[in-house]
XYZ file of C-alpha atoms in Angstrom:
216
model
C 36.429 -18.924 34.783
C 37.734 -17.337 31.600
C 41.076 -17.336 31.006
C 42.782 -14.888 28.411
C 46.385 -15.864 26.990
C 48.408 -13.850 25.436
C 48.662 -13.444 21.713
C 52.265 -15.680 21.088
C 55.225 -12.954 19.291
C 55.599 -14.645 16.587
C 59.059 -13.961 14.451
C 60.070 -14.032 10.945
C 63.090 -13.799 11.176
C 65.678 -11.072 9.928
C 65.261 -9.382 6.377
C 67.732 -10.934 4.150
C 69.338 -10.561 0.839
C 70.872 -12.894 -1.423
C 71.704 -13.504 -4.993
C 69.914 -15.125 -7.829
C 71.150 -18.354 -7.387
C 71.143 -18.396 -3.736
C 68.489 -20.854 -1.970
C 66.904 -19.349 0.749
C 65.589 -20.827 4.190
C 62.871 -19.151 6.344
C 62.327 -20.073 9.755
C 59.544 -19.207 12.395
C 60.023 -18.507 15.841
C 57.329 -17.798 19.230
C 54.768 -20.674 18.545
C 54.917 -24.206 17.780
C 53.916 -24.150 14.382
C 53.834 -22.047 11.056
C 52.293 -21.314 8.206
C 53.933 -19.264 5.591
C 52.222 -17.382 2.282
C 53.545 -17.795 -1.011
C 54.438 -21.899 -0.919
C 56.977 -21.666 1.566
C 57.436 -24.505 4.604
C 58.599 -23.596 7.157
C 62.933 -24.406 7.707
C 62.817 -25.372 4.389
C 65.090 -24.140 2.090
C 63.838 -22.678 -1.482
C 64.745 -20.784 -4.320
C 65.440 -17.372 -4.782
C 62.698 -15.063 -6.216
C 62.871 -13.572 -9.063
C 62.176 -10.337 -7.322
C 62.283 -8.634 -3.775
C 59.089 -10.714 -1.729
C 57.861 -9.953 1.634
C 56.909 -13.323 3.408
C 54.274 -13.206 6.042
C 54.139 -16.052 8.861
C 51.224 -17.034 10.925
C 52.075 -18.672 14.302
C 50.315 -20.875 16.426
C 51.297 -21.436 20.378
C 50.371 -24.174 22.350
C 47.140 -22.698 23.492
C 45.929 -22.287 19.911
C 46.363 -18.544 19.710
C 47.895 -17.094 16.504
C 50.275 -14.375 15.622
C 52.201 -13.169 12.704
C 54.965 -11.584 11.446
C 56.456 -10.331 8.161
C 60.344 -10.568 6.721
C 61.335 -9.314 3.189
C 63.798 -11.504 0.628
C 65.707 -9.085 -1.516
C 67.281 -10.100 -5.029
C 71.084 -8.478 -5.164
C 71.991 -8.755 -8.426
C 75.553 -9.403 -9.541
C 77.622 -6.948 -9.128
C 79.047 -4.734 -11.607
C 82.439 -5.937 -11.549
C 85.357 -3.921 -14.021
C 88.648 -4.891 -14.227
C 89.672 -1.653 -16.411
C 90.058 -0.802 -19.552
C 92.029 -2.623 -21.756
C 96.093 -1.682 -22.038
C 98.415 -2.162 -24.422
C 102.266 -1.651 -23.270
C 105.986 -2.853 -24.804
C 107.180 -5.819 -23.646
C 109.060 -5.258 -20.125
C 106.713 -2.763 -19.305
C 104.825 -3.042 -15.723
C 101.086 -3.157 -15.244
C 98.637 -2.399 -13.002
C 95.519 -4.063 -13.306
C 92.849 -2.388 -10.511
C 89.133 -4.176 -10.115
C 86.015 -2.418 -9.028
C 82.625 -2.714 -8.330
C 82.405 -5.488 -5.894
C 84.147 -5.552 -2.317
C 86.335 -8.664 -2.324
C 88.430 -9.839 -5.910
C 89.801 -12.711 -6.769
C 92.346 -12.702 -10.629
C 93.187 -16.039 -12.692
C 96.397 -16.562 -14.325
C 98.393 -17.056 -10.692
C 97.499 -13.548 -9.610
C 95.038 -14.548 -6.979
C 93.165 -12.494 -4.052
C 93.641 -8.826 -4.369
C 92.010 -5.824 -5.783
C 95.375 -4.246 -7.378
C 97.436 -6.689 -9.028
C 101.169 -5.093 -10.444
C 102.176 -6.867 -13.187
C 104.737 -7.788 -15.679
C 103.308 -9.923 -18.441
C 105.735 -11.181 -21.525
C 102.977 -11.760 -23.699
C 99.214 -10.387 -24.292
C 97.052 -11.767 -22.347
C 93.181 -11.681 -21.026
C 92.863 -11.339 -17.266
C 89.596 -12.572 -15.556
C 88.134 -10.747 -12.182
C 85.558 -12.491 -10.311
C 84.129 -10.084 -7.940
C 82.346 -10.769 -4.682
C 80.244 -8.405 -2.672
C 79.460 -8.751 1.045
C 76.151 -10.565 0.226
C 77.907 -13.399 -1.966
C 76.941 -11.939 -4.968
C 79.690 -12.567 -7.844
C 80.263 -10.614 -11.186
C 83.139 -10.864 -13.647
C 84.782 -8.668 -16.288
C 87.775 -9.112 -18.270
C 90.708 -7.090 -18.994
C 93.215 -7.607 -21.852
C 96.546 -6.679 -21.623
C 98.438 -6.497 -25.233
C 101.916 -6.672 -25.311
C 104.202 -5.296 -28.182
C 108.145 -6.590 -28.835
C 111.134 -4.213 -28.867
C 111.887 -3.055 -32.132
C 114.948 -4.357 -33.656
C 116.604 -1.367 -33.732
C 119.941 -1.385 -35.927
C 123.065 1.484 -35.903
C 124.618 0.429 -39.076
C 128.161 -1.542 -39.319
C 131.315 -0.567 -37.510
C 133.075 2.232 -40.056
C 136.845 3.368 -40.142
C 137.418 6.506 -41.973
C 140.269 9.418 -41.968
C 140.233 11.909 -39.737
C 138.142 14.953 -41.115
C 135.770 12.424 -43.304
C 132.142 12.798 -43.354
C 130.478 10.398 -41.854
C 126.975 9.932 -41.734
C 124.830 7.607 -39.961
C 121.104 6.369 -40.134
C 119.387 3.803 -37.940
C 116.709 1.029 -39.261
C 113.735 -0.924 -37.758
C 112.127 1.775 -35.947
C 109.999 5.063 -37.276
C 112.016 7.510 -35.506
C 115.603 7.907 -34.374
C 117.986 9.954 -31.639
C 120.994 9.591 -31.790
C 123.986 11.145 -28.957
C 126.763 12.934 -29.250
C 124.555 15.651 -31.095
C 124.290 13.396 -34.038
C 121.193 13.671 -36.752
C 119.768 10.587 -38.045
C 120.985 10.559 -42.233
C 122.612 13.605 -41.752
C 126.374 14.058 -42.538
C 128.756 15.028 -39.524
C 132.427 15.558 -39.729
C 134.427 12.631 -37.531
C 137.250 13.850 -35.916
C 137.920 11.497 -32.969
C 137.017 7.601 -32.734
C 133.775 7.345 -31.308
C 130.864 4.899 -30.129
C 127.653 6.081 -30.976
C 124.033 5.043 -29.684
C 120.755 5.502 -31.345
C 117.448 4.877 -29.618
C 114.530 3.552 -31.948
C 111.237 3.643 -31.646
C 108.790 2.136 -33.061
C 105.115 3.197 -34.120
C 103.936 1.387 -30.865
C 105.685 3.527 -29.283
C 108.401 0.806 -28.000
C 111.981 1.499 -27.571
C 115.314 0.000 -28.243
C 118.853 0.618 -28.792
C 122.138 0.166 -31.177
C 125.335 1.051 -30.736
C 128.109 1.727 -34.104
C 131.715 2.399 -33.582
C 133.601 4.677 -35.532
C 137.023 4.557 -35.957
C-alpha cells in the first residue's frame, strides 16, 4: 500500500510594515515546524531590516512533508512631519499652529493631542510636533513662534491753550502715527473746543498701540 499525504499549507503570515526601530516577530503556521531564510527563528522576535525583505518559510507536518510560503517586511520610514512655517505676531495676537505629514499629532508645551492647536503665546517660543502614522512610525518638526511687545506709544502731555490757538500734536515710540478727529501727526490744527484725542502707533513690527492727550 502506498499512501500519498497531502503537501501541509504552510503560512507566513501577513505582510507587515514597521519602522526602523521596530522589532519584528515572524511566525509559521500549517506544520509543526519551520525553517526560515535569512537567520530568522521562528516566533522570535528580531530587528528591523535595513530595507524591505521577503522571508520565505519551509514547513514540515507531522508526516514529514514540506511546504512553504513567503511574507514581505517593509521599512516605513519616519514620516515627514511639519509643523509650519515659522510666525512671528505682536504680543496678544492668536495663533494657529497646524501639523502635517503624519496621521495622529501630539504638541509639547501643554498643548497636547491635536493636529490644530489655537494659540495665544506671551512670549516666543519653539513648539515641538511628534507625528505618528498608522504604522507607528514617528517624525518631528519644530515650529517657532516669535512674539513682539506693544510699542510704547506716547500722545504728548495734557495742553490748555485759548480758544483759536494752534495746536499741534505729534506722537513718539512708534514709526507711524493716526491720529482722530482728522488730526495730522506734527501738523498744526486750530483748537476750538476742548478735546481728547487718540493716536494709534505702530511700530516697524507692525504692532499697535494707543495714547490718548487732552486738550483743554
Amino acid at each position: 500500500i502506498v499512501t500519498i499525504n497531502n503537501l501541509p499549507v504552510i503560512s507566513a503570515g501577513l505582510d507587515q510594515t514597521v519602522c526602523p526601530v521596530e522589532m519584528v516577530t515572524l511566525n509559521g503556521a500549517g506544520g509543526v515546524s519551520y525553517v526560515w531564510d535569512n537567520g530568522v527563528t521562528d516566533g522570535t522576535p528580531f530587528a528591523a531590516p535595513a530595507a524591505n525583505t521577503t522571508y520565505t518559510v519551509v514547513g514540515t507536518d507531522a508526516n514529514g512533508c514540506v511546504g512553504t510560503d513567503q511574507m514581505t517586511v517593509t521599512i516605513s520610514t519616519s514620516p515627514p512631519v511639519n509643523a509650519g512655517p515659522d510666525q512671528t505676531v505682536c504680543i496678544g495676537t492668536p495663533v494657529t499652529l497646524t501639523g502635517a505629514g503624519a496621521d495622529t499629532y501630539s504638541w509639547d508645551n501643554g498643548l497636547g493631542i491635536g493636529q490644530v492647536q489655537n494659540i495665544n503665546p506671551l512670549v516666543t517660543t519653539t513648539y515641538v510636533l511628534e507625528g505618528t502614522t498608522l504604522s507607528g512610525c514617528i517624525g518631528t518638526d519644530t515650529v517657532v513662534v516669535t512674539v513682539n511687545p506693544l510699542p510704547v506709544v506716547g500722545a504728548g502731555i495734557d495742553q490748555s491753550v485759548c480758544e483759536g490757538a494752534s495746536v499741534t500734536l505729534s506722537g513718539t515710540g512708534a514709526v507711524n502715527y493716526a491720529w482722530d478727529n482728522g488730526i495730522t501727526d506734527g501738523t498744526p490744527f486750530i483748537a476750538m473746543l476742548s478735546q481728547t484725542y487718540t493716536v494709534t502707533g505702530t511700530d516697524a513690527n507692525g504692532c499697535v498701540n494707543t495714547d490718548q492727550v487732552n486738550v483743554t
